[in-house]
CSV table of C-alpha atoms in Angstrom, one decimal:
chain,number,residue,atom,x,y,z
A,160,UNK,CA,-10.4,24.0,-24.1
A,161,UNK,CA,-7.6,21.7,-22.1
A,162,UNK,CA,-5.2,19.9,-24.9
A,163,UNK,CA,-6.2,16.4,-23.9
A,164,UNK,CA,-9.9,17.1,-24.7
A,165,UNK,CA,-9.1,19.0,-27.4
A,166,UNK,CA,-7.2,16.2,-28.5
A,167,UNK,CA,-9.6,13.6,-28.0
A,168,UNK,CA,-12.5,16.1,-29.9
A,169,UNK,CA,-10.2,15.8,-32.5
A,170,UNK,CA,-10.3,12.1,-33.2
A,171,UNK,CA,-13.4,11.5,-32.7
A,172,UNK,CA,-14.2,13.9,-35.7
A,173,UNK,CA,-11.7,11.4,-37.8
A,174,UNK,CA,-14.3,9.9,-40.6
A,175,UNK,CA,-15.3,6.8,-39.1
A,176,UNK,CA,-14.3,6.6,-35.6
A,177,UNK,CA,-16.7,5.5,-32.9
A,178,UNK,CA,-14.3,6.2,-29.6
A,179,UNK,CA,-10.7,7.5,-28.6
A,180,UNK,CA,-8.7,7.8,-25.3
A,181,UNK,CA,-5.2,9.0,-23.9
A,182,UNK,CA,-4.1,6.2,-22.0
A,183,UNK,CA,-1.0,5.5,-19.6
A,184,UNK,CA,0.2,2.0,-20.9
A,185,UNK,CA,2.0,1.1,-17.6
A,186,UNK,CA,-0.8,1.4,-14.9
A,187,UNK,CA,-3.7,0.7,-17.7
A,188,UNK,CA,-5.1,4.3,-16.4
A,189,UNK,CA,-7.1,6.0,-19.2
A,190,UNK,CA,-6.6,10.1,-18.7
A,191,UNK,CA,-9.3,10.6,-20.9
A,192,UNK,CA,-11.6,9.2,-22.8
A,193,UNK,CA,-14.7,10.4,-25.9
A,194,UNK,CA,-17.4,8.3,-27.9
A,195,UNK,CA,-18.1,4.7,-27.3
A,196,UNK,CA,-15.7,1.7,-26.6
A,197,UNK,CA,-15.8,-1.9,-27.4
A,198,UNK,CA,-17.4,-3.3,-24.3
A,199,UNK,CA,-19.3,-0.4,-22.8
A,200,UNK,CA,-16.5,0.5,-20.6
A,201,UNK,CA,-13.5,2.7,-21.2
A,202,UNK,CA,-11.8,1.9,-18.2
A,203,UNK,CA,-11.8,-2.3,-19.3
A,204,UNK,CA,-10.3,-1.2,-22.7
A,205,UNK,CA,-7.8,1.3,-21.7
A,206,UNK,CA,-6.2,-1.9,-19.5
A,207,UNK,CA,-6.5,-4.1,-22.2
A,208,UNK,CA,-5.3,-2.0,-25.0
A,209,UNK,CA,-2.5,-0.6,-22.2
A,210,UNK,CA,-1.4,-4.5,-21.7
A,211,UNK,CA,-1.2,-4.6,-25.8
A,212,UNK,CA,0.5,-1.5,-26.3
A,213,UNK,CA,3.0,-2.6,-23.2
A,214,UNK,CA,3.8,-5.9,-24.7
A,215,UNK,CA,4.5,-3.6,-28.0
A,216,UNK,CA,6.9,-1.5,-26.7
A,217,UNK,CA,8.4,-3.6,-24.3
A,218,UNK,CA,9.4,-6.7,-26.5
A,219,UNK,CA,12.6,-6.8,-28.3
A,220,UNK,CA,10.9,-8.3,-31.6
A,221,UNK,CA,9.5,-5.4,-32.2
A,222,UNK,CA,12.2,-2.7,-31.8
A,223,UNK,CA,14.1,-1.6,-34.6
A,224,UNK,CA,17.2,-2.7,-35.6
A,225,UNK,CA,19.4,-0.2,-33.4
A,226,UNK,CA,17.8,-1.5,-30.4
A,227,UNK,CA,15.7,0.2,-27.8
A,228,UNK,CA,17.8,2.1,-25.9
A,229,UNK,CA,18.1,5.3,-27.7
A,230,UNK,CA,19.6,8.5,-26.2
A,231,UNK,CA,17.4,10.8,-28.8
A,232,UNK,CA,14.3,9.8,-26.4
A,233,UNK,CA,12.8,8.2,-29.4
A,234,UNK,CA,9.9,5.7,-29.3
A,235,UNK,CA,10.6,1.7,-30.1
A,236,UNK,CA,7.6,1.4,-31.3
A,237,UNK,CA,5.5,4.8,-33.4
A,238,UNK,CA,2.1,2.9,-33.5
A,239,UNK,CA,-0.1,-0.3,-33.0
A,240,UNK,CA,-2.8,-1.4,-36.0
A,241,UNK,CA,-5.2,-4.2,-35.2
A,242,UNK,CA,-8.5,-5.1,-37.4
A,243,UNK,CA,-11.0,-7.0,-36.8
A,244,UNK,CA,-14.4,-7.9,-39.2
A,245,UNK,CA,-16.0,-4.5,-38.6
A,246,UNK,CA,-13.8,-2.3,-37.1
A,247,UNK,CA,-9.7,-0.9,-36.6
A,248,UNK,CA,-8.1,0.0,-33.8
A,249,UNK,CA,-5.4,2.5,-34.0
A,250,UNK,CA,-2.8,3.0,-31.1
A,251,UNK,CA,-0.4,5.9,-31.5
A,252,UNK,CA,2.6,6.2,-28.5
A,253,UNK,CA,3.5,9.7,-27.7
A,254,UNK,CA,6.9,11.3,-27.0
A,255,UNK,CA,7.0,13.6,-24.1
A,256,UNK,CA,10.4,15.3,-22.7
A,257,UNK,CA,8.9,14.0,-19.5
A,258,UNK,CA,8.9,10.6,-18.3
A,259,UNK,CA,5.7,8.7,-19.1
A,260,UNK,CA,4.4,6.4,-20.7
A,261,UNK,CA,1.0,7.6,-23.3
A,262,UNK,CA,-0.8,6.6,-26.3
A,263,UNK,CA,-3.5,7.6,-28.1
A,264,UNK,CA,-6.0,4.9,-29.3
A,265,UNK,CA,-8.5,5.2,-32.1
A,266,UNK,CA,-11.4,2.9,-32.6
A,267,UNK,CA,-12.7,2.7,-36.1
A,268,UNK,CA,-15.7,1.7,-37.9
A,269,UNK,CA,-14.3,-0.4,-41.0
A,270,UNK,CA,-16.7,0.3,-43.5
A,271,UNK,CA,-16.6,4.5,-42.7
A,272,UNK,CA,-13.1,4.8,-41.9
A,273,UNK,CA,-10.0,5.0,-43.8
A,274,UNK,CA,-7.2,3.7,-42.1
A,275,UNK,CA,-4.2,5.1,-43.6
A,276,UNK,CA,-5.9,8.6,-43.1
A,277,UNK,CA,-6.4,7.7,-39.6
A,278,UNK,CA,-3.2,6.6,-38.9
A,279,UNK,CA,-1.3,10.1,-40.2
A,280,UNK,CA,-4.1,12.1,-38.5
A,281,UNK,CA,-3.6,10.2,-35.1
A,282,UNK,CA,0.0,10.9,-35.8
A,283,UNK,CA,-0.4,14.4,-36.1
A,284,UNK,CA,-2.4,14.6,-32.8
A,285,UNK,CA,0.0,13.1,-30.8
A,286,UNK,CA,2.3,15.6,-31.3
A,287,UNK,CA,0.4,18.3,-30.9
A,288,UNK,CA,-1.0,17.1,-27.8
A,289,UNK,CA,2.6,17.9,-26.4
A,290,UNK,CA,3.7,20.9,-28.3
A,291,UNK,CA,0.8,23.6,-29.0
B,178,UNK,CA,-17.7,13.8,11.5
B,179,UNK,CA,-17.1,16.3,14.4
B,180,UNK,CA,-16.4,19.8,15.7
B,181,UNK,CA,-13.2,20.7,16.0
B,182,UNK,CA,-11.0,23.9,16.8
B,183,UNK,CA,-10.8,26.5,13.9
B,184,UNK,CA,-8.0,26.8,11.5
B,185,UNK,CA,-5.9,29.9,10.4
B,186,UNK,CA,-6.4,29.0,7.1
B,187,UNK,CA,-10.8,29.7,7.7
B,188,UNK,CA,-13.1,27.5,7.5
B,189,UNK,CA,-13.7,24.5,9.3
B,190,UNK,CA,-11.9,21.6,10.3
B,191,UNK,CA,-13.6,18.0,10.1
B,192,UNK,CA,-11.9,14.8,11.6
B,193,UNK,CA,-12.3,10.9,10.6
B,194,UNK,CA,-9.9,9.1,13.1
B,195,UNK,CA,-12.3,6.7,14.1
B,196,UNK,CA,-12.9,4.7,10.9
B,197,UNK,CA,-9.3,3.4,9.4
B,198,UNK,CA,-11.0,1.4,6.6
B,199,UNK,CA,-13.4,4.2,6.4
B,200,UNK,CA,-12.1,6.8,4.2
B,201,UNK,CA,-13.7,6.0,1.4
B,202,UNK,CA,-17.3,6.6,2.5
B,203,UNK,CA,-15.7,9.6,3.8
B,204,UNK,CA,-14.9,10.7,0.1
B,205,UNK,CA,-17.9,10.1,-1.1
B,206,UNK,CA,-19.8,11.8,1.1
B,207,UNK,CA,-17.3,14.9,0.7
B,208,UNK,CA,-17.7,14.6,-3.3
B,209,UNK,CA,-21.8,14.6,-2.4
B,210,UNK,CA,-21.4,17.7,-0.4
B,211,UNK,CA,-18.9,19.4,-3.1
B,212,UNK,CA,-16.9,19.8,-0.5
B,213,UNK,CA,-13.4,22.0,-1.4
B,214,UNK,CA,-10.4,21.6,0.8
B,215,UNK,CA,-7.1,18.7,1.8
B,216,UNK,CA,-8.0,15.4,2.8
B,217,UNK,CA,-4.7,14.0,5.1
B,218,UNK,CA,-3.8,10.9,5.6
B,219,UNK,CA,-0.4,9.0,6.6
B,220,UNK,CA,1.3,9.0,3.2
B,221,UNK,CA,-0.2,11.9,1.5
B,222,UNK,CA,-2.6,14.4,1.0
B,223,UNK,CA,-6.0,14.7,-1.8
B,224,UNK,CA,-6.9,18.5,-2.5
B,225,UNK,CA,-10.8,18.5,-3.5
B,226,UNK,CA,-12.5,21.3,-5.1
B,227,UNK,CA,-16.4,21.2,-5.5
B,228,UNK,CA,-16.0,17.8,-4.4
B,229,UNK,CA,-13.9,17.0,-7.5
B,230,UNK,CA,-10.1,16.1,-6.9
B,231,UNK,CA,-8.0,18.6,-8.2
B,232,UNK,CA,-4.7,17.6,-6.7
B,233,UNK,CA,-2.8,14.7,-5.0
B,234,UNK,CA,1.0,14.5,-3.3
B,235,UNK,CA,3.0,11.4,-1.3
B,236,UNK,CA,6.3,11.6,-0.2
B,237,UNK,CA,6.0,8.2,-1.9
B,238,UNK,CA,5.7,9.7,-5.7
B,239,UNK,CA,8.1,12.9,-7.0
B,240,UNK,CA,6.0,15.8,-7.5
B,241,UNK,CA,5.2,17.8,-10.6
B,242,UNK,CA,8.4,19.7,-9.6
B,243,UNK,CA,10.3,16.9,-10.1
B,244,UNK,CA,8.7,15.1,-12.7
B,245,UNK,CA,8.8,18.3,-15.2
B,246,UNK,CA,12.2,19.3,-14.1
B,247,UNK,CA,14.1,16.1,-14.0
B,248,UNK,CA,14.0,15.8,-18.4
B,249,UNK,CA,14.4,19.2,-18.9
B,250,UNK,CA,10.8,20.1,-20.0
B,251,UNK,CA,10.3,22.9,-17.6
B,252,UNK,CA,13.3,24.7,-16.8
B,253,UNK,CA,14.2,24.7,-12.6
B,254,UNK,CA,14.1,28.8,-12.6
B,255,UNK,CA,10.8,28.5,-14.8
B,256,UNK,CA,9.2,26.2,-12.4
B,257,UNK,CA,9.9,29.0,-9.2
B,258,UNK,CA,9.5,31.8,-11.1
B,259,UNK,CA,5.3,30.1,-12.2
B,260,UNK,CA,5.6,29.2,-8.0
B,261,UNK,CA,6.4,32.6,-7.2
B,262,UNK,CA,4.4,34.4,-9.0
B,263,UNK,CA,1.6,32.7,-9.2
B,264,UNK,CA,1.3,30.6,-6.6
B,265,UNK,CA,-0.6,32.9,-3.7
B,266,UNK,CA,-3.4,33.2,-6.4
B,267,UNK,CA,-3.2,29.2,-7.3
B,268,UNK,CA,-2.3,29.2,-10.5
B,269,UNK,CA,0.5,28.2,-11.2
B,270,UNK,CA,-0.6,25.5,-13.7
B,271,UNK,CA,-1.8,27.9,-15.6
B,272,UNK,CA,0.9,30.4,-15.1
B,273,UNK,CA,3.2,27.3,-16.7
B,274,UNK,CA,1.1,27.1,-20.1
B,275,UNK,CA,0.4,31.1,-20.4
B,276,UNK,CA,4.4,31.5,-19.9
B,277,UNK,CA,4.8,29.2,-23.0
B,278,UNK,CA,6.9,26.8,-20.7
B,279,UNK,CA,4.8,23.5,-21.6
B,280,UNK,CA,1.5,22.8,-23.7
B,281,UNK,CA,-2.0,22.4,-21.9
B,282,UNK,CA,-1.8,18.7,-23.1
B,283,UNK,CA,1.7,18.0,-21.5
B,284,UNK,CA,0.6,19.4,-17.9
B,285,UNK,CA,-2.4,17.8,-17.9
B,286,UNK,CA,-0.6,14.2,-18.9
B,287,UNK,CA,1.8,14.8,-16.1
B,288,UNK,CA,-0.9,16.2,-13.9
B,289,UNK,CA,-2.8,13.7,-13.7
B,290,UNK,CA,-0.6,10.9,-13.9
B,291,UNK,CA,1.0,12.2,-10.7
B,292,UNK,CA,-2.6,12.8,-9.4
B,293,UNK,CA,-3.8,9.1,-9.3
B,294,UNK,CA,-0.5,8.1,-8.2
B,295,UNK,CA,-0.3,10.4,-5.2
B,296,UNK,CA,-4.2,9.3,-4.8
B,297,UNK,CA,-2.6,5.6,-4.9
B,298,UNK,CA,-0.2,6.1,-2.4
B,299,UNK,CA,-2.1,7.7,0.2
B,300,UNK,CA,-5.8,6.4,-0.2
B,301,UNK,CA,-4.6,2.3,-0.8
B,302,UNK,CA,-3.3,2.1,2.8
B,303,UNK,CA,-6.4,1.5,5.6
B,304,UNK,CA,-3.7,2.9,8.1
B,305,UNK,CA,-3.7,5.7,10.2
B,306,UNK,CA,-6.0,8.9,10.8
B,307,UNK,CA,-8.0,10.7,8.2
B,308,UNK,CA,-8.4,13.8,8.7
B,309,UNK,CA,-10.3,16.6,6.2
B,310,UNK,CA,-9.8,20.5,6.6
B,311,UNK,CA,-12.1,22.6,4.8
B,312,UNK,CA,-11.3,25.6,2.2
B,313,UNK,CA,-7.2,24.0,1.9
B,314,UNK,CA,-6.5,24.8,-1.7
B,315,UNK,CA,-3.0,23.3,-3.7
B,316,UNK,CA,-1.0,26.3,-5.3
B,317,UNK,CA,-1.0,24.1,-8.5
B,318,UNK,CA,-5.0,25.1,-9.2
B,319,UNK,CA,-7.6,23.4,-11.5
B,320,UNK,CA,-6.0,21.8,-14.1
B,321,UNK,CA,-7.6,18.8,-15.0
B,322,UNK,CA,-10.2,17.6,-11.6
B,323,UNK,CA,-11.1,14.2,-11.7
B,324,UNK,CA,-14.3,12.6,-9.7
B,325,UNK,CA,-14.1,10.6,-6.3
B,326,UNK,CA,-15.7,7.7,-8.0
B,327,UNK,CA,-12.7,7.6,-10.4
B,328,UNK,CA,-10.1,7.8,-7.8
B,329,UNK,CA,-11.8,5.2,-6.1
B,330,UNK,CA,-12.0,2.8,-9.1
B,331,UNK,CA,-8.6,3.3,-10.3
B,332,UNK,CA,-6.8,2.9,-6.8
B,333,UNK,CA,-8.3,-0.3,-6.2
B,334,UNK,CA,-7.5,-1.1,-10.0
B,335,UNK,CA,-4.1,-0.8,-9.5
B,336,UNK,CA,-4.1,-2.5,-6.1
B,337,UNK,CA,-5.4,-5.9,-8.2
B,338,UNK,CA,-3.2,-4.9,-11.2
B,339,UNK,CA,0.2,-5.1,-8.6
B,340,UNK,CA,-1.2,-8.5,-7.4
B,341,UNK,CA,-1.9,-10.1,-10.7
B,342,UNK,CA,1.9,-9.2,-11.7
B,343,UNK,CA,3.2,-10.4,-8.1
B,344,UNK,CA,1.4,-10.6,-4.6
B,345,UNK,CA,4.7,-9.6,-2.3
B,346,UNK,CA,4.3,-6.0,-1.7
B,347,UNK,CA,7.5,-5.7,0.1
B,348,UNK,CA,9.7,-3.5,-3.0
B,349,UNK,CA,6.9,-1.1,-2.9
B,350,UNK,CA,8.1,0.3,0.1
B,351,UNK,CA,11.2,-1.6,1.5
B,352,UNK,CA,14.7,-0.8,0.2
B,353,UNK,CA,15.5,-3.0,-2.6
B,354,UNK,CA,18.4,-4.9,-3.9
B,355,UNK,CA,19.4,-7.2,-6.4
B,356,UNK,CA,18.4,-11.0,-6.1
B,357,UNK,CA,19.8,-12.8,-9.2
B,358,UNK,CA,22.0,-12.3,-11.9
B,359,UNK,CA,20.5,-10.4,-15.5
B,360,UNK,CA,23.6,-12.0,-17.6
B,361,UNK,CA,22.1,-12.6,-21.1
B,362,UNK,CA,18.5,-10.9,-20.4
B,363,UNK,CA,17.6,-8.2,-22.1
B,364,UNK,CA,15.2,-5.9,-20.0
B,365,UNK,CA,12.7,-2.9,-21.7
B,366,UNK,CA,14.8,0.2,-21.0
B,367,UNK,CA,11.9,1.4,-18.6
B,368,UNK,CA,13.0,-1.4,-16.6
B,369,UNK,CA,16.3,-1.7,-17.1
B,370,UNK,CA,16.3,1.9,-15.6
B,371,UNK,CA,14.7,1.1,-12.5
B,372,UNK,CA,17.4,-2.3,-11.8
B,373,UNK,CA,20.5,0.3,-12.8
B,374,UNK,CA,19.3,2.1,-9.9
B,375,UNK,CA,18.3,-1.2,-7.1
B,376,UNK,CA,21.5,-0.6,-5.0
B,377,UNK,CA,20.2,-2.0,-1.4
B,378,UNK,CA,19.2,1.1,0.0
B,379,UNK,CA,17.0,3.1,-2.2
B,380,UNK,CA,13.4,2.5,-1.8
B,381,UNK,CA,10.6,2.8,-4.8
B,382,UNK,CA,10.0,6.3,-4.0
B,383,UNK,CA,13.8,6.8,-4.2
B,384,UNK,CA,14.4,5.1,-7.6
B,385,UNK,CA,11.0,7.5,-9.0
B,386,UNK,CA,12.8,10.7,-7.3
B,387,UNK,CA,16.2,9.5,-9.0
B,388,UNK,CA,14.0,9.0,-12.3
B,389,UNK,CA,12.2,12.1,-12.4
B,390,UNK,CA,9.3,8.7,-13.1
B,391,UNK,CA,6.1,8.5,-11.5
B,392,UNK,CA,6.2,6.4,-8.5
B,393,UNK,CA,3.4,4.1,-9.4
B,394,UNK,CA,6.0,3.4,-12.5
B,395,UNK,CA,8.8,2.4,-10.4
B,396,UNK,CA,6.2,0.3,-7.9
B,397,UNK,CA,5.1,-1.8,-11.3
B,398,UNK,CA,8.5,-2.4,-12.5
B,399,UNK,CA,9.7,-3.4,-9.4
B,400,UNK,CA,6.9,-6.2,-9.0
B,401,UNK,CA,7.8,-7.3,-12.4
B,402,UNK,CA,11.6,-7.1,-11.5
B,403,UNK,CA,10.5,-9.2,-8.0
B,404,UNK,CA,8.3,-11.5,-10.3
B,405,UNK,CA,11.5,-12.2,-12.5
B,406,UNK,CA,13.4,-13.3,-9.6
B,407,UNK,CA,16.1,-10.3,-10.0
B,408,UNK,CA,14.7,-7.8,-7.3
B,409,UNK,CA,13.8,-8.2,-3.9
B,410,UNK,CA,13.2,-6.1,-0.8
B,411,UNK,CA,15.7,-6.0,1.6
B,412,UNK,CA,15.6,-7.9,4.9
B,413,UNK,CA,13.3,-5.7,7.6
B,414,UNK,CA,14.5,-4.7,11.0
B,415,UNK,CA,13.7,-7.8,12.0
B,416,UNK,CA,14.3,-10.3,9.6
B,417,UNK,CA,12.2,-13.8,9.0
B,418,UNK,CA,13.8,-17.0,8.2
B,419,UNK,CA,15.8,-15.9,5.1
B,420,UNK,CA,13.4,-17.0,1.9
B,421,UNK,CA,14.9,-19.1,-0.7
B,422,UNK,CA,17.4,-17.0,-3.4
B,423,UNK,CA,19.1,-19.5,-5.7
B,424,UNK,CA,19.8,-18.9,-9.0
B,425,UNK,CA,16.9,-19.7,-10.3
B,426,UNK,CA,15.2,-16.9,-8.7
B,427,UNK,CA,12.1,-16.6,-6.0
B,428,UNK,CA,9.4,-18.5,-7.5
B,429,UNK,CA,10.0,-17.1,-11.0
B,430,UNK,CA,7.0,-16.4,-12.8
B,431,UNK,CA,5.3,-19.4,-11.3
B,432,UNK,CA,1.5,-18.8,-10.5
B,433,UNK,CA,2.2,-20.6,-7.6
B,434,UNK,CA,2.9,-17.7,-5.4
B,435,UNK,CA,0.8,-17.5,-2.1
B,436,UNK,CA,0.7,-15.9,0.8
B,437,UNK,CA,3.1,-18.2,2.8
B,438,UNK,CA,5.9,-15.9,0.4
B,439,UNK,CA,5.1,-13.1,2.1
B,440,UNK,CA,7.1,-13.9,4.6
B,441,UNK,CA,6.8,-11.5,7.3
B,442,UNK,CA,3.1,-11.5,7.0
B,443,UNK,CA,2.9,-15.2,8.3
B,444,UNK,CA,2.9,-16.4,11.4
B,445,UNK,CA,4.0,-19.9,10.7
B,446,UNK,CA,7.0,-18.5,9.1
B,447,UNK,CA,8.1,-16.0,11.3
B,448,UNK,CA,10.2,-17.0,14.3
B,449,UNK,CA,9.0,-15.7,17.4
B,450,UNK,CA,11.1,-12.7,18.0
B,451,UNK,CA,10.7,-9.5,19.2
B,452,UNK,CA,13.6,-6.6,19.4
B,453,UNK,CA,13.5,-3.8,21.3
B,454,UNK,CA,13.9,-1.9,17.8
B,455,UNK,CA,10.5,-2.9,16.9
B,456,UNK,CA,9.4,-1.7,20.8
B,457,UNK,CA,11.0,1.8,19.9
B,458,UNK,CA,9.1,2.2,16.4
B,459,UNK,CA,5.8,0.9,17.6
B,460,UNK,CA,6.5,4.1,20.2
B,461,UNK,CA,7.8,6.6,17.5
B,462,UNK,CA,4.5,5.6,15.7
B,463,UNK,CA,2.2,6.2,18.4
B,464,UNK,CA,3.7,9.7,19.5
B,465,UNK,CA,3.5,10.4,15.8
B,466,UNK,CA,-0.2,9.6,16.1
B,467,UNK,CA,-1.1,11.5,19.5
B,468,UNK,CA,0.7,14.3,18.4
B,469,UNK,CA,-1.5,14.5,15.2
B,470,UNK,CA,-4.6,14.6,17.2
């Protein structure tokens, strides 16, 4: 099984979730994506959720207090939470030693999820979608 | 499609030269047929297997070389030693993960990324001849295939995407320089990246190669950095009646631009002249072409 699937089984079997992708927040490109998505159409939400996640990491309000330009390669921004009346969306950036530009997003069903579980667990796949 | 002479690589050759908007239906018949081999065009080339893409490359993107060399995440030796050793059996994707030198996930993130750029840059341009050659496989091998229909979607996507952020398509290609002064702004570091390296003379694909960043990356920030009025492409061969740069930028992010910015692309704009330099390209191009037939 290829990491980004494996990945992507992975958060779909987080309690609760209804769809995830891997998306490029630049171009709005999703590399891949499992279970259902808002509108019906992955490839809508990974540009909208790449614009949100883009405005996130690119906006000065929202770095921390050191700035963004950091030599360690580390992220401005470690994740994105939105809720709504039924559902969460989780986004989760992902630092690679290459240049890019990924995140992870998780779409949640409020009632059957648990976001602070979520949120680590998303955490936890971003990394190892790099490393292992 | 039509007969044509046989390859040393085996297999047969087809050709498309007669359609220039046409290689899309082209594509999609090739995906219908699962058709394996390396679609050519002007600015790159798309490797399909089974009729799925499994590769892409344009001089106008760095290659996976580059992009996992450049931060240190493959090692240079690493990279030739996977190229060498597993390259005549097409592997050499997999030769990177089984060697322990980067994770399934991270080849695949960068794989693919440079795939639909590559696919970008040689498939968004209705220019030149098409030309398919049957049972071509990339050394890289399957890492993560993609369908025609995606490739498709996603380069015209992006074409819409780049017009929505600003419709002058001159610093995706032309060298760039800087057109207004940054004092007091304070740019993303993506961006800021890309001006740092806006010197005149390097192009897009320049800036990516200097980045180690895909080129679709650099061609975005760019637009935005033309959008903001701090980026433009440098004057062609033959320049047009100089456009306006003030301080205050080029029509900063007004939604007023049109195509009368464009500049070179309108005739009402353009002064009627004609160099000999464009005489001698137009040539360069055409022997180009003949000798590609």
């Amino acid at each position: 099984m290829s990491g980004i699937d494996a990945c992507l089984l992975e958060a779909i079997r987080v309690p609760g979730a209804r769809g995830a992708s891997v998306v490029d927040w630049t171009s709005g490109l999703p590399l891949g994506t499992i279970g259902d998505s808002p509108d019906g159409d992955h490839e809508a939400t990974a540009a909208e959720t790449a614009e949100f996640a883009r405005l996130a990491a690119e906006h000065k309000a929202f770095a921390p207090s050191g700035g963004t330009d950091r030599e360690d390669g580390e992220l401005p921004v470690h994740d994105l939470i939105l809720t709504n009346s039924d559902s969460y969306h989780l986004m989760r950036f992902v630092r690679t030693t290459f240049d890019s530009s990924v995140f992870l997003h998780l779409w949640l069903d409020r009632t059957e999820g648990n976001l602070a579980l979520a949120r680590i667990r998303l955490g936890e796949m971003a990394e190892r979608l790099v490393i292992e | 499609m039509t007969a044509a002479v046989p390859l040393t690589t085996g297999g047969r050759t087809a050709d498309d030269r007669t359609a220039d908007t046409g290689v899309w239906p082209m594509l999609r018949r090739l995906a219908a047929e699962r058709a394996s081999g390396a679609l050519t065009r002007d600015h790159g080339v798309l490797y399909l297997h089974d009729g799925l893409v499994t590769h892409a490359e344009s001089s106008a993107t760095p290659g996976l070389d580059v992009l996992l060399t450049t931060g240190g995440t493959v090692r240079p030796e690493g990279w030739w030693e996977a190229v060498d050793k597993a390259g005549p059996a097409q592997r050499v994707g997999r030769f990177l993960i089984d060697s322990g030198q980067l994770s399934a996930g991270a080849l695949e993130l960068c794989h693919l990324g440079a795939l639909y750029d590559a696919a970008y840059f040689t498939l968004a341009s209705h220019d030149g001849p098409t030309r398919f050659r049957h049972g071509v496989a990339h050394w890289i091998g399957p890492v993560r295939p993609v369908p025609v229909t995606a490739v498709e979607r996603e380069t015209r996507r992006r074409r819409r995407l780049l017009d929505r952020i600003w419709r002058r398509s001159a610093t995706d290609t032309q060298p760039v320089r800087r057109a207004g002064s940054c004092d007091g702004l304070t740019l993303p570091p993506r961006r800021r990246a890309v001006l740092d390296r806006v010197d005149g003379e390097r192009t897009a694909a320049d800036i990516s190669l200097a980045l180690g960043r895909p080129g679709f990356h650099t061609v975005v920030e760019l637009r935005r950095l033309a959008a903001a009025g701090l980026v433009t492409a440098t004057a062609p061969t033959v320049s047009p009646a100089p456009l306006p740069e003030s301080g205050t930028g080029t029509g900063r992010g007004t939604g007023t631009v049109t195509e009368t910015e464009t500049g070179t692309r309108t005739a009402t704009v353009l002064p009627p002249v004609h160099s000999p330099d464009q005489d001698i390209a137009l040539l360069h191009r055409l022997k180009e072409a003949l000798e590609a037939l």
